[in-house]
Coordinates of C-alpha atoms in Angstrom, one line a residue:
M1236 CA 152.4 121.2 39.2
N1237 CA 152.1 117.6 40.8
N1238 CA 154.3 118.7 43.6
I1239 CA 152.2 121.7 44.2
F1240 CA 149.1 119.5 44.0
K1241 CA 150.5 117.1 46.5
L1242 CA 151.4 120.0 48.9
F1243 CA 147.9 121.5 48.6
V1244 CA 145.9 118.4 49.2
P1245 CA 147.1 117.8 52.9
I1246 CA 146.3 121.6 53.4
L1247 CA 142.9 121.2 52.4
F1248 CA 142.4 118.0 54.4
V1249 CA 143.5 119.9 57.5
V1250 CA 141.4 123.0 56.9
F1251 CA 138.1 121.0 56.3
M1252 CA 138.7 118.6 59.1
V1253 CA 139.3 121.6 61.7
P1254 CA 135.9 121.9 63.6
V1255 CA 134.1 125.0 63.6
H1256 CA 133.6 126.5 66.9
G1257 CA 131.6 129.4 66.1
Q1258 CA 128.7 127.3 65.6
E1259 CA 127.3 126.4 69.0
Q1260 CA 124.4 124.0 69.7
L1261 CA 120.9 125.7 70.0
F1262 CA 119.0 124.2 73.0
S1263 CA 115.3 123.2 72.4
L1264 CA 113.0 123.0 75.4
D1265 CA 113.6 119.3 75.7
D1266 CA 117.4 119.8 75.5
C1267 CA 117.1 122.1 78.5
I1268 CA 114.9 120.0 80.4
S1269 CA 117.1 116.9 79.7
Y1270 CA 120.2 118.6 80.8
A1271 CA 118.5 120.0 84.0
L1272 CA 117.2 116.7 85.0
E1273 CA 120.7 115.2 84.6
N1274 CA 122.5 117.7 86.7
N1275 CA 119.9 118.4 89.3
T1276 CA 121.1 117.3 92.8
M1277 CA 117.8 117.3 94.4
I1278 CA 116.6 114.6 91.8
G1279 CA 119.9 112.8 92.4
R1280 CA 119.1 112.6 96.2
A1281 CA 115.5 111.4 95.5
E1282 CA 116.6 108.8 93.2
N1283 CA 119.2 107.8 95.9
D1284 CA 116.2 107.4 98.3
V1285 CA 114.6 105.0 95.9
L1286 CA 117.5 102.9 95.9
S1287 CA 117.7 103.1 99.7
Q1288 CA 114.1 102.0 100.0
Y1289 CA 114.7 99.1 97.6
S1290 CA 117.5 98.0 99.9
Q1291 CA 115.5 98.1 102.9
L1292 CA 112.5 96.1 101.2
E1293 CA 115.2 93.5 100.1
Q1294 CA 116.1 93.2 103.8
R1295 CA 112.5 93.0 105.1
K1296 CA 112.1 90.2 102.6
A1297 CA 115.2 88.3 103.6
E1298 CA 113.8 88.1 107.3
R1299 CA 111.3 85.5 106.3
G1300 CA 114.1 82.9 105.8
P1301 CA 116.4 81.4 108.2
N1302 CA 119.7 82.4 109.3
L1303 CA 122.8 80.6 109.5
I1304 CA 125.7 81.1 112.0
L1305 CA 129.1 79.2 112.2
S1306 CA 131.1 80.1 115.6
A1307 CA 134.2 78.7 117.0
N1308 CA 135.8 79.1 120.4
E1309 CA 139.0 78.1 121.7
S1310 CA 140.6 78.3 125.4
V1311 CA 143.8 77.4 126.9
S1312 CA 143.9 76.3 130.3
S1313 CA 147.2 75.6 132.5
N1314 CA 146.9 73.7 136.0
N1315 CA 149.4 72.0 138.4
T1316 CA 148.8 68.3 139.0
Y1317 CA 150.8 66.1 141.7
D1318 CA 152.7 63.3 140.2
S1319 CA 152.9 60.7 143.0
S1320 CA 155.5 58.5 141.2
T1321 CA 157.7 61.3 141.3
A1322 CA 156.6 63.0 144.4
G1323 CA 156.3 66.2 142.5
W1324 CA 154.0 68.9 140.9
N1325 CA 153.6 69.3 137.2
R1326 CA 152.0 71.9 135.2
E1327 CA 149.9 70.8 132.2
T1328 CA 148.6 73.2 129.4
N1329 CA 145.5 71.8 127.4
N1330 CA 143.4 73.4 124.6
N1331 CA 139.8 73.2 124.5
M1332 CA 137.8 74.0 121.3
N1333 CA 134.0 74.2 120.6
V1334 CA 132.5 74.4 117.1
S1335 CA 128.9 75.0 116.6
L1336 CA 126.5 75.7 113.5
S1337 CA 123.1 77.1 114.4
S1338 CA 120.0 78.5 112.5
N1339 CA 116.9 80.3 113.5
I1340 CA 113.5 80.8 111.7
V1341 CA 110.6 83.0 112.9
L1342 CA 107.4 80.8 112.8
Y1343 CA 105.0 83.4 114.0
N1344 CA 105.3 87.1 115.0
G1345 CA 101.8 88.5 114.2
A1346 CA 102.6 88.9 110.6
K1347 CA 105.0 91.5 111.3
I1348 CA 107.3 90.4 108.5
R1349 CA 104.5 90.5 106.0
N1350 CA 103.4 93.8 107.0
A1351 CA 106.7 95.2 106.9
I1352 CA 107.2 93.9 103.4
L1353 CA 103.9 95.6 102.3
Q1354 CA 105.0 98.8 103.9
G1355 CA 108.4 98.5 102.1
K1356 CA 106.5 98.2 98.8
M1357 CA 104.6 101.2 99.7
N1358 CA 107.7 103.3 100.5
V1359 CA 109.3 102.3 97.3
S1360 CA 106.3 103.4 95.4
A1361 CA 106.3 106.7 97.1
A1362 CA 109.9 107.4 96.7
E1363 CA 109.5 106.7 93.0
T1364 CA 106.5 109.1 92.8
E1365 CA 108.5 111.6 94.7
V1366 CA 111.2 111.5 92.0
K1367 CA 108.5 112.1 89.4
T1368 CA 107.2 115.0 91.4
E1369 CA 110.7 116.6 91.6
K1370 CA 111.2 116.0 87.9
E1371 CA 107.9 117.8 86.9
L1372 CA 108.5 120.7 89.2
L1373 CA 111.9 121.4 87.7
S1374 CA 110.5 120.9 84.1
L1375 CA 107.9 123.6 84.8
D1376 CA 110.8 126.0 86.2
I1377 CA 112.6 125.3 83.0
L1378 CA 109.4 125.9 80.9
A1379 CA 108.8 129.4 82.7
N1380 CA 112.3 130.5 82.3
Y1381 CA 112.4 129.1 78.6
I1382 CA 109.4 131.2 77.8
T1383 CA 110.8 134.3 79.5
V1384 CA 113.8 133.9 77.1
L1385 CA 111.6 133.6 74.2
Q1386 CA 109.6 136.8 75.3
A1387 CA 113.0 138.6 75.7
K1388 CA 114.3 137.6 72.2
E1389 CA 111.2 138.7 70.6
Q1390 CA 111.1 141.9 72.3
M1391 CA 114.7 142.5 71.5
K1392 CA 114.0 141.8 67.8
N1393 CA 111.1 144.3 67.9
T1394 CA 113.3 146.9 69.6
Q1395 CA 115.9 146.1 66.8
S1396 CA 113.4 146.7 64.1
Q1397 CA 112.2 150.0 65.8
L1398 CA 115.7 151.0 66.0
E1399 CA 116.1 150.6 62.2
S1400 CA 113.0 152.3 61.4
T1401 CA 114.0 155.2 63.5
A1402 CA 117.5 155.4 61.9
K1403 CA 115.9 155.5 58.4
E1404 CA 113.5 158.2 59.7
L1405 CA 116.5 160.1 61.1
E1406 CA 118.3 160.0 57.7
E1407 CA 115.2 161.3 55.8
A1408 CA 114.8 164.0 58.6
T1409 CA 118.5 165.0 58.1
I1410 CA 117.8 165.4 54.2
R1411 CA 114.7 167.3 54.8
R1412 CA 116.3 169.7 57.3
E1413 CA 119.2 170.3 55.1
A1414 CA 116.7 171.0 52.3
G1415 CA 115.0 173.5 54.6
V1416 CA 111.6 171.6 54.6
M1417 CA 111.8 170.4 58.3
S1418 CA 111.9 172.5 61.3
P1419 CA 114.7 172.3 63.8
A1420 CA 112.2 171.2 66.4
D1421 CA 110.9 168.2 64.4
Y1422 CA 114.3 167.2 63.5
L1423 CA 115.6 167.1 67.3
N1424 CA 112.3 165.2 68.0
I1425 CA 113.3 162.4 65.6
K1426 CA 116.8 162.4 66.8
S1427 CA 115.8 162.2 70.5
Q1428 CA 113.6 159.1 69.5
H1429 CA 116.6 157.6 67.8
S1430 CA 118.6 157.7 70.9
A1431 CA 115.6 156.7 73.1
D1432 CA 115.4 153.5 70.7
K1433 CA 119.1 152.9 71.1
A1434 CA 118.8 152.8 74.8
A1435 CA 115.8 150.7 74.6
L1436 CA 117.8 148.2 72.4
V1437 CA 120.5 148.0 75.0
S1438 CA 117.9 147.4 77.8
S1439 CA 116.2 144.8 75.8
Q1440 CA 119.7 143.1 75.2
S1441 CA 120.3 143.1 79.0
T1442 CA 116.9 141.7 79.8
L1443 CA 117.6 138.9 77.3
R1444 CA 121.0 138.1 78.9
I1445 CA 119.6 138.1 82.3
A1446 CA 116.8 135.6 81.2
L1447 CA 119.5 133.3 79.5
V1448 CA 121.6 133.4 82.7
T1449 CA 118.6 132.6 84.9
L1450 CA 117.6 129.7 82.6
M1451 CA 121.2 128.3 82.6
Q1452 CA 121.2 128.5 86.5
T1453 CA 118.0 126.8 86.7
M1454 CA 119.6 124.0 84.3
N1455 CA 122.6 123.9 86.8
M1456 CA 124.7 124.8 83.7
P1457 CA 127.9 127.0 84.0
V1458 CA 127.0 130.4 82.5
S1459 CA 128.3 130.7 79.0
S1460 CA 128.1 133.6 76.6
S1461 CA 127.6 131.2 73.6
F1462 CA 124.5 129.5 75.2
D1463 CA 121.4 130.2 73.3
I1464 CA 118.1 128.5 72.9
M1465 CA 116.1 127.4 69.6
V1466 CA 113.0 129.5 68.7
P1467 CA 110.2 127.2 67.9
N1468 CA 107.7 127.9 65.2
E1469 CA 105.2 130.3 66.8
Q1470 CA 102.2 128.1 65.4
S1471 CA 103.4 125.1 67.4
F1472 CA 102.8 126.9 71.0
V1473 CA 100.4 129.6 70.4
K1474 CA 97.2 128.0 70.8
M1475 CA 93.9 129.7 71.7
S1476 CA 92.1 126.5 72.6
M1477 CA 92.6 125.4 76.4
E1478 CA 90.5 123.9 79.1
T1479 CA 90.0 126.6 81.8
D1480 CA 87.2 125.0 83.8
P1481 CA 88.8 124.3 87.2
A1482 CA 86.6 121.4 88.1
V1483 CA 87.5 119.6 84.9
V1484 CA 90.9 120.1 85.4
Y1485 CA 90.9 119.3 89.0
N1486 CA 89.2 116.0 88.4
V1487 CA 91.8 115.1 85.9
A1488 CA 94.7 116.1 88.0
L1489 CA 93.4 114.4 91.1
G1490 CA 94.1 110.9 89.5
I1491 CA 97.4 111.5 87.9
Q1492 CA 99.4 114.1 89.9
P1493 CA 102.5 112.4 91.7
G1494 CA 102.1 114.7 94.6
I1495 CA 98.7 113.3 95.4
K1496 CA 100.1 109.7 94.7
T1497 CA 103.0 110.3 97.4
A1498 CA 100.5 111.6 100.0
E1499 CA 98.2 108.6 99.4
L1500 CA 101.0 106.2 99.8
D1501 CA 102.5 107.8 102.8
L1502 CA 99.0 107.6 104.6
E1503 CA 98.9 104.0 103.6
S1504 CA 102.4 103.4 105.1
A1505 CA 101.2 105.1 108.2
E1506 CA 98.3 102.8 108.5
M1507 CA 100.6 100.0 108.4
D1508 CA 102.7 101.7 111.2
I1509 CA 99.7 101.0 113.3
Q1510 CA 99.4 97.3 112.6
L1511 CA 103.2 97.0 113.1
A1512 CA 102.9 98.7 116.5
K1513 CA 100.2 96.4 117.7
V1514 CA 102.4 93.2 116.8
D1515 CA 104.7 94.0 119.7
A1516 CA 101.7 92.8 121.9
L1517 CA 101.5 89.4 120.4
P1518 CA 103.4 86.2 120.9
Y1519 CA 106.5 85.3 119.0
L1520 CA 107.4 81.9 118.1
S1521 CA 110.6 80.7 116.5
L1522 CA 112.3 77.3 115.5
N1523 CA 116.0 77.0 116.2
G1524 CA 118.5 74.3 115.6
G1525 CA 122.2 73.5 115.3
V1526 CA 125.1 71.1 115.8
Q1527 CA 128.1 71.5 117.9
S1528 CA 131.2 69.5 118.7
N1529 CA 134.3 69.8 121.2
Y1530 CA 137.9 69.1 121.3
Y1531 CA 140.2 68.7 124.2
S1532 CA 143.9 68.3 123.8
G1533 CA 144.2 66.4 127.1
S1534 CA 142.3 63.5 125.7
D1535 CA 143.9 60.4 124.3
L1536 CA 141.7 60.7 121.2
G1537 CA 142.7 62.5 118.1
F1538 CA 141.3 65.8 116.7
N1539 CA 139.2 64.4 114.0
E1540 CA 138.0 61.5 116.0
Q1541 CA 137.0 63.7 119.0
L1542 CA 134.8 66.2 116.7
S1543 CA 133.2 63.3 114.8
N1544 CA 132.2 61.4 118.0
Q1545 CA 131.1 64.4 120.0
L1546 CA 128.6 65.8 117.5
T1547 CA 125.6 67.0 119.5
P1548 CA 122.7 68.1 117.2
T1549 CA 119.9 70.4 118.9
I1550 CA 116.5 71.4 117.8
G1551 CA 114.0 73.6 119.7
L1552 CA 111.2 76.1 119.8
S1553 CA 111.4 79.5 121.4
L1554 CA 108.1 81.2 122.6
S1555 CA 108.0 84.7 123.9
I1556 CA 104.7 85.9 125.2
P1557 CA 104.6 89.8 126.4
I1558 CA 102.7 90.1 129.8
Y1559 CA 103.7 93.5 130.9
Q1560 CA 105.5 96.0 128.9
R1561 CA 105.1 99.3 131.0
K1562 CA 102.6 100.6 128.5
E1563 CA 105.3 100.7 125.8
V1564 CA 103.3 99.0 123.2
K1565 CA 100.1 100.9 124.1
N1566 CA 101.9 104.3 123.7
K1567 CA 103.5 103.1 120.5
V1568 CA 100.1 102.4 119.0
K1569 CA 98.8 105.5 120.1
Q1570 CA 101.7 107.6 118.5
A1571 CA 101.0 105.4 115.2
F1572 CA 97.5 106.7 115.3
I1573 CA 98.5 110.3 115.8
S1574 CA 101.0 109.9 113.0
R1575 CA 98.3 108.4 110.7
D1576 CA 96.0 111.3 111.4
N1577 CA 98.7 113.8 110.5
Y1578 CA 99.3 112.1 107.1
R1579 CA 95.6 112.1 106.6
F1580 CA 95.7 116.0 107.1
N1581 CA 98.7 116.1 104.9
L1582 CA 96.6 114.5 102.0
V1583 CA 93.7 116.8 102.5
D1584 CA 96.2 119.9 102.4
T1585 CA 97.8 118.5 99.2
K1586 CA 94.4 118.1 97.5
N1587 CA 93.6 121.7 98.6
D1588 CA 96.7 123.1 97.4
L1589 CA 96.3 121.3 94.1
R1590 CA 92.7 122.6 93.9
K1591 CA 94.0 126.1 94.7
S1592 CA 96.7 126.0 92.3
I1593 CA 94.5 124.8 89.4
E1594 CA 91.9 127.6 90.2
Q1595 CA 94.6 130.1 90.0
A1596 CA 96.0 128.8 86.9
C1597 CA 92.7 128.6 85.3
T1598 CA 92.0 132.1 86.3
D1599 CA 95.1 133.2 85.0
A1600 CA 94.7 131.5 81.8
Q1601 CA 91.2 133.0 81.2
T1602 CA 92.7 136.4 82.0
A1603 CA 95.9 135.9 79.8
N1604 CA 93.6 134.8 76.8
S1605 CA 91.4 137.8 77.2
A1606 CA 94.4 140.1 77.5
Y1607 CA 95.9 138.4 74.2
L1608 CA 92.6 139.1 72.4
S1609 CA 92.5 142.7 73.6
Y1610 CA 95.9 143.5 72.9
K1611 CA 95.8 141.9 69.5
E1612 CA 92.9 144.0 68.5
Q1613 CA 94.6 147.1 70.0
Y1614 CA 97.8 146.4 68.2
L1615 CA 96.0 146.0 64.8
A1616 CA 94.2 149.3 65.4
E1617 CA 97.5 150.9 66.3
Q1618 CA 99.1 149.8 63.0
E1619 CA 96.5 151.4 60.9
S1620 CA 96.7 154.6 63.0
F1621 CA 100.5 154.6 62.6
K1622 CA 100.2 154.0 58.8
L1623 CA 98.1 157.1 58.4
A1624 CA 100.3 159.1 60.8
E1625 CA 103.3 158.0 58.7
E1626 CA 101.6 159.2 55.6
M1627 CA 100.6 162.5 57.0
F1628 CA 104.0 163.1 58.3
S1629 CA 105.8 162.3 55.2
Q1630 CA 103.5 165.0 53.4
G1631 CA 104.1 167.5 56.2
M1632 CA 100.7 167.4 57.4
L1633 CA 101.6 166.2 61.0
S1634 CA 104.2 167.1 63.5
S1635 CA 106.9 165.2 64.8
V1636 CA 105.4 165.3 68.3
D1637 CA 102.0 163.7 66.9
Y1638 CA 103.9 161.3 64.6
L1639 CA 106.2 160.1 67.5
T1640 CA 103.2 159.7 69.8
S1641 CA 101.5 157.4 67.3
K1642 CA 104.7 155.4 66.7
N1643 CA 105.2 155.0 70.5
N1644 CA 101.7 154.0 71.0
L1645 CA 102.2 151.1 68.3
I1646 CA 105.6 150.1 70.2
E1647 CA 103.7 149.9 73.5
A1648 CA 101.1 148.0 71.8
E1649 CA 103.5 145.4 70.2
N1650 CA 105.1 145.0 73.6
N1651 CA 101.9 144.5 75.5
L1652 CA 100.8 142.0 72.9
T1653 CA 104.2 140.0 73.0
K1654 CA 104.0 139.8 76.9
A1655 CA 100.2 138.6 76.5
K1656 CA 101.0 136.1 74.0
Y1657 CA 103.7 134.6 76.3
E1658 CA 101.8 134.8 79.5
M1659 CA 99.0 132.9 77.4
V1660 CA 101.5 130.3 76.3
L1661 CA 102.9 129.6 80.0
Q1662 CA 99.3 129.5 81.4
K1663 CA 98.2 126.8 78.7
E1664 CA 101.2 124.8 79.2
I1665 CA 100.5 124.6 83.2
I1666 CA 97.1 123.6 82.7
E1667 CA 98.2 120.9 80.2
Y1668 CA 100.7 120.0 82.9
Y1669 CA 97.9 119.4 85.3
M1670 CA 95.8 117.5 82.5
G1671 CA 98.8 115.1 82.3
K1672 CA 100.3 116.1 79.1
A1673 CA 104.1 116.3 78.5
I1674 CA 105.8 119.6 78.8
A1675 CA 106.7 120.4 75.4
F1676 CA 106.0 122.7 72.3

């Protein structure tokens, strides 16, 4: 008995330690958005642009300080000299070395470095807001596809319920036909409806699969048959109250949308380009200094002695005053003004595009809300109508054609209600995005 127990314990341990691969992770909306943000190449490039702008800003800041350059030159010379004592020519080879340490710092250049630093900070901020814009646009795409999957899931569930209901009706119809209380025509109508519901289920399953594939591709996730999403509580995302006044939404969005902020920063950077272009017409003053020494192998003095005794320090000012530049600066300034105007137009276009998008979103939200209420009322009416038709059909007081017509009307009303519900959810989330709220259920 003990031996059996000793043998059985390791087996149990192995069985319980083996991971269960059948239970795959269900992705919530936050999971899908997080995965997409981590694997999106456009966001990666936008983040690299931020790093690039930071690097350029550091370089502009470093230009305020002095540089330091160490240089050394060595040359070898060979020449013939006449020796009178031997009455002959001798070739002598000598080394000549020059070592110098120099530095230079800008004293005045028309505030070019200061303006360049300010522009660099603007460029960093613009790059950061561009990253935020890319993330929000991707999150909206994920949201739309996620809602499409939810809608496809509910429609497939409805189709499944319809098929189960029709299957029971077909069983009852078979019994009634065999008992001789149902006409062949009514029986065939029920059977035909059953086949139609089976085809509808296959179609809804295909629609769901396509929606899942689209969501995975938007996430940049390899397509997997085991991928599935979490269905949230309907009460958490189906809310009737929402702001649908375009003016209110636009005024809020104008101050928080990253696309507007990016356009404003681009315009400020273009304004700074004008100042930087004008600087090239101003004087340039720099302070330079250094120290150098020489060594000559033909000298009777040693290496260290020559270097230490021939140290030559220097210090000086360098002034450059542009007098005539063949209209180069004038044209650079003109081009900078043109570029500034184009960025100003871009800001106006960005604001107009935002306003138009909000106006369309508010209109769609109002339409979706009205459609949802209308289809909900229709669905409730069709439910009552079908209950009556079902009761009359079971008592033989209604033909199969009228019964199936009532049932199909109920199915159509249910499908319309489902579509309207998720359209209303999507439009509500879009408006909340414009209002600065997080994309989440």
